[in-house]
């Protein structure tokens, strides 16, 4: 695999995890709006790389 493709996949996984966490914390959240405080605290490298969809929200 090329390094560019691999980095693109990581970027996509993290972007998706961040968006899901923001929406879980505030169902009205949309891209471009500030992310609610604490919404990203439960995201770990392990959870993103394993593809787990659940997000542990610590508010």
Coordinates of C-alpha atoms in Angstrom, one line a residue:
X1 CA 0.0 0.0 0.0
X2 CA 1.2 3.5 -0.7
X3 CA 1.8 5.8 2.2
X4 CA -0.6 8.4 0.8
X5 CA -3.5 6.0 0.6
X6 CA -2.8 4.7 4.1
X7 CA -2.7 8.3 5.6
X8 CA -5.9 9.1 3.7
X9 CA -7.6 6.1 5.3
X10 CA -6.5 7.2 8.8
X11 CA -7.7 10.7 8.1
X12 CA -11.1 9.4 7.1
X13 CA -11.4 7.2 10.2
X14 CA -10.5 10.0 12.6
X15 CA -12.7 12.6 10.8
X16 CA -15.6 10.1 11.0
X17 CA -15.0 9.4 14.7
X18 CA -14.8 13.1 15.5
X19 CA -18.0 13.9 13.7
X20 CA -19.8 10.9 15.3
X21 CA -18.7 12.1 18.8
X22 CA -19.8 15.7 18.1
X23 CA -23.2 14.5 16.9
X24 CA -23.5 12.2 19.9
X25 CA -22.8 15.1 22.3
X26 CA -25.1 17.5 20.4
X27 CA -27.6 16.1 17.9
X28 CA -27.9 19.5 16.2
X29 CA -24.1 19.7 15.5
X30 CA -23.0 20.2 11.9
X31 CA -19.6 20.4 10.3
X32 CA -18.1 23.9 10.8
X33 CA -19.8 24.5 14.1
X34 CA -17.7 24.4 17.3
X35 CA -17.5 20.9 18.8
X36 CA -19.1 20.6 22.3
X37 CA -16.6 20.7 25.1
X38 CA -15.6 17.2 26.2
X39 CA -17.1 15.5 23.1
X40 CA -13.8 14.2 21.9
X41 CA -12.4 13.1 25.3
X42 CA -13.5 9.4 24.8
X43 CA -11.9 9.0 21.4
X44 CA -8.7 6.9 21.5
X45 CA -6.3 5.7 18.9
X46 CA -7.3 2.1 19.7
X47 CA -11.0 2.8 19.3
X48 CA -10.6 4.5 15.9
X49 CA -8.1 2.0 14.5
X50 CA -10.2 -1.0 15.6
X51 CA -13.3 0.5 13.8
X52 CA -15.5 0.5 16.9
X53 CA -18.5 2.7 16.4
X54 CA -19.3 3.4 20.0
X55 CA -18.0 6.6 21.4
X56 CA -17.5 7.1 25.2
X57 CA -18.6 10.6 25.9
X58 CA -17.3 12.2 29.1
X59 CA -19.2 15.5 29.7

